[in-house]
């Protein structure tokens, strides 16, 4: 995390990491599933399992990665989704900021995004990157039980609340990030 003074004299915090919750808006039949993504739809969350030759082998996680020098966080979120899943982001929302600490390093700030990658009857096929060995499309509740990191469970709570109508509702103009 880097602190720098902006032109207006305010302290700027530059995050080094993006956490991205990849979402698919699944069509559901009435009465069969709770509609948590607008009428007739339910969110499915992509969770990825890390391989044995990576850090935290076997853990389940959301997409995440570092922000490259000169890269905007929203561009990093889209890039990480593409690199780790092969999926193109259709809608992107900035959800929250989470802090965490890794021994021997500075405190890190992770910008949390929700990336919608599809909508309809079947989730899109995932082309996993080399870090991961398995993937699952789960309900928000099931994903919260599986992911390793508490900050990811918290992010899923925020997403369940903010995107409960299928978009950010009255906060759409603030939370939705334009796709370039």
PDB file of N, CA, C and O in Angstrom, residues 4 7 21 29 33 40 50 69 81-83 85 91 102 114 123 125 140 142 144 147 164:
ATOM      1  N   UNK A   4       0.317   8.619  -0.824  1.00  0.00           N
ATOM      2  CA  UNK A   4       0.867   9.727  -1.591  1.00  0.00           C
ATOM      3  C   UNK A   4      -0.083  10.900  -1.484  1.00  0.00           C
ATOM      4  O   UNK A   4      -1.290  10.720  -1.398  1.00  0.00           O
ATOM      5  N   UNK A   7      -2.858  16.254  -5.602  1.00  0.00           N
ATOM      6  CA  UNK A   7      -2.751  17.682  -5.883  1.00  0.00           C
ATOM      7  C   UNK A   7      -3.599  18.517  -4.944  1.00  0.00           C
ATOM      8  O   UNK A   7      -3.307  19.685  -4.700  1.00  0.00           O
ATOM      9  N   UNK A  21     -15.250 -11.065  -7.371  1.00  0.00           N
ATOM     10  CA  UNK A  21     -16.277 -12.093  -7.290  1.00  0.00           C
ATOM     11  C   UNK A  21     -16.904 -12.202  -8.672  1.00  0.00           C
ATOM     12  O   UNK A  21     -17.566 -11.279  -9.145  1.00  0.00           O
ATOM     13  N   UNK A  29     -36.614 -21.283 -12.432  1.00  0.00           N
ATOM     14  CA  UNK A  29     -38.052 -21.428 -12.571  1.00  0.00           C
ATOM     15  C   UNK A  29     -38.724 -20.962 -11.291  1.00  0.00           C
ATOM     16  O   UNK A  29     -38.219 -21.189 -10.200  1.00  0.00           O
ATOM     17  N   UNK A  33     -36.259 -21.882  -6.794  1.00  0.00           N
ATOM     18  CA  UNK A  33     -35.099 -21.306  -6.118  1.00  0.00           C
ATOM     19  C   UNK A  33     -35.424 -19.892  -5.665  1.00  0.00           C
ATOM     20  O   UNK A  33     -36.239 -19.206  -6.278  1.00  0.00           O
ATOM     21  N   UNK A  40     -36.886 -14.027 -11.049  1.00  0.00           N
ATOM     22  CA  UNK A  40     -36.575 -15.106 -11.973  1.00  0.00           C
ATOM     23  C   UNK A  40     -35.106 -15.453 -12.094  1.00  0.00           C
ATOM     24  O   UNK A  40     -34.733 -16.272 -12.928  1.00  0.00           O
ATOM     25  N   UNK A  50      -7.092 -23.889  -5.571  1.00  0.00           N
ATOM     26  CA  UNK A  50      -5.679 -23.732  -5.878  1.00  0.00           C
ATOM     27  C   UNK A  50      -5.005 -25.084  -6.029  1.00  0.00           C
ATOM     28  O   UNK A  50      -5.348 -26.055  -5.363  1.00  0.00           O
ATOM     29  N   UNK A  69       1.865  -1.886 -12.183  1.00  0.00           N
ATOM     30  CA  UNK A  69       2.264  -0.478 -12.157  1.00  0.00           C
ATOM     31  C   UNK A  69       1.567   0.265 -13.286  1.00  0.00           C
ATOM     32  O   UNK A  69       1.590  -0.163 -14.447  1.00  0.00           O
ATOM     33  N   UNK A  81      -9.767 -11.560 -14.186  1.00  0.00           N
ATOM     34  CA  UNK A  81     -10.863 -12.470 -14.549  1.00  0.00           C
ATOM     35  C   UNK A  81     -10.513 -13.195 -15.844  1.00  0.00           C
ATOM     36  O   UNK A  81     -10.665 -14.421 -15.940  1.00  0.00           O
ATOM     37  N   UNK A  82     -10.017 -12.477 -16.829  1.00  0.00           N
ATOM     38  CA  UNK A  82      -9.656 -13.095 -18.103  1.00  0.00           C
ATOM     39  C   UNK A  82      -8.515 -14.096 -17.919  1.00  0.00           C
ATOM     40  O   UNK A  82      -8.567 -15.220 -18.425  1.00  0.00           O
ATOM     41  N   UNK A  83      -7.469 -13.715 -17.181  1.00  0.00           N
ATOM     42  CA  UNK A  83      -6.317 -14.598 -16.997  1.00  0.00           C
ATOM     43  C   UNK A  83      -6.667 -15.865 -16.220  1.00  0.00           C
ATOM     44  O   UNK A  83      -6.186 -16.947 -16.549  1.00  0.00           O
ATOM     45  N   UNK A  85      -9.808 -17.174 -15.658  1.00  0.00           N
ATOM     46  CA  UNK A  85     -11.024 -17.909 -16.039  1.00  0.00           C
ATOM     47  C   UNK A  85     -11.285 -17.953 -17.542  1.00  0.00           C
ATOM     48  O   UNK A  85     -12.099 -18.748 -17.989  1.00  0.00           O
ATOM     49  N   UNK A  91     -20.419  -6.726 -16.883  1.00  0.00           N
ATOM     50  CA  UNK A  91     -20.712  -5.622 -15.956  1.00  0.00           C
ATOM     51  C   UNK A  91     -19.749  -5.725 -14.785  1.00  0.00           C
ATOM     52  O   UNK A  91     -19.433  -6.824 -14.343  1.00  0.00           O
ATOM     53  N   UNK A 102       0.206  -9.599   5.261  1.00  0.00           N
ATOM     54  CA  UNK A 102       1.035 -10.769   5.016  1.00  0.00           C
ATOM     55  C   UNK A 102       2.339 -10.558   5.766  1.00  0.00           C
ATOM     56  O   UNK A 102       2.950  -9.492   5.662  1.00  0.00           O
ATOM     57  N   UNK A 114     -17.322  -6.925  -8.091  1.00  0.00           N
ATOM     58  CA  UNK A 114     -18.208  -7.985  -8.559  1.00  0.00           C
ATOM     59  C   UNK A 114     -18.226  -7.877 -10.076  1.00  0.00           C
ATOM     60  O   UNK A 114     -18.464  -6.796 -10.627  1.00  0.00           O
ATOM     61  N   UNK A 123     -24.220 -21.726 -16.945  1.00  0.00           N
ATOM     62  CA  UNK A 123     -23.066 -20.858 -16.698  1.00  0.00           C
ATOM     63  C   UNK A 123     -22.029 -20.990 -17.808  1.00  0.00           C
ATOM     64  O   UNK A 123     -21.917 -22.041 -18.440  1.00  0.00           O
ATOM     65  N   UNK A 125     -18.523 -21.573 -19.718  1.00  0.00           N
ATOM     66  CA  UNK A 125     -17.400 -22.493 -19.504  1.00  0.00           C
ATOM     67  C   UNK A 125     -16.181 -21.702 -19.054  1.00  0.00           C
ATOM     68  O   UNK A 125     -15.892 -20.629 -19.575  1.00  0.00           O
ATOM     69  N   UNK A 140     -24.501 -18.056  -3.534  1.00  0.00           N
ATOM     70  CA  UNK A 140     -23.731 -17.208  -2.625  1.00  0.00           C
ATOM     71  C   UNK A 140     -23.558 -17.901  -1.283  1.00  0.00           C
ATOM     72  O   UNK A 140     -22.464 -17.925  -0.718  1.00  0.00           O
ATOM     73  N   UNK A 142     -23.547 -21.125  -0.539  1.00  0.00           N
ATOM     74  CA  UNK A 142     -22.609 -22.252  -0.644  1.00  0.00           C
ATOM     75  C   UNK A 142     -21.177 -21.761  -0.822  1.00  0.00           C
ATOM     76  O   UNK A 142     -20.244 -22.335  -0.256  1.00  0.00           O
ATOM     77  N   UNK A 144     -19.922 -18.976   0.336  1.00  0.00           N
ATOM     78  CA  UNK A 144     -19.468 -18.462   1.633  1.00  0.00           C
ATOM     79  C   UNK A 144     -18.958 -19.584   2.534  1.00  0.00           C
ATOM     80  O   UNK A 144     -18.012 -19.391   3.294  1.00  0.00           O
ATOM     81  N   UNK A 147     -15.223 -20.847   0.631  1.00  0.00           N
ATOM     82  CA  UNK A 147     -14.021 -20.029   0.487  1.00  0.00           C
ATOM     83  C   UNK A 147     -13.214 -19.996   1.784  1.00  0.00           C
ATOM     84  O   UNK A 147     -13.766 -20.057   2.880  1.00  0.00           O
ATOM     85  N   UNK A 164     -28.905  -7.460  -5.022  1.00  0.00           N
ATOM     86  CA  UNK A 164     -30.060  -8.333  -4.816  1.00  0.00           C
ATOM     87  C   UNK A 164     -31.170  -8.159  -5.851  1.00  0.00           C
ATOM     88  O   UNK A 164     -31.996  -9.036  -6.022  1.00  0.00           O
TER      89      UNK A 164
END
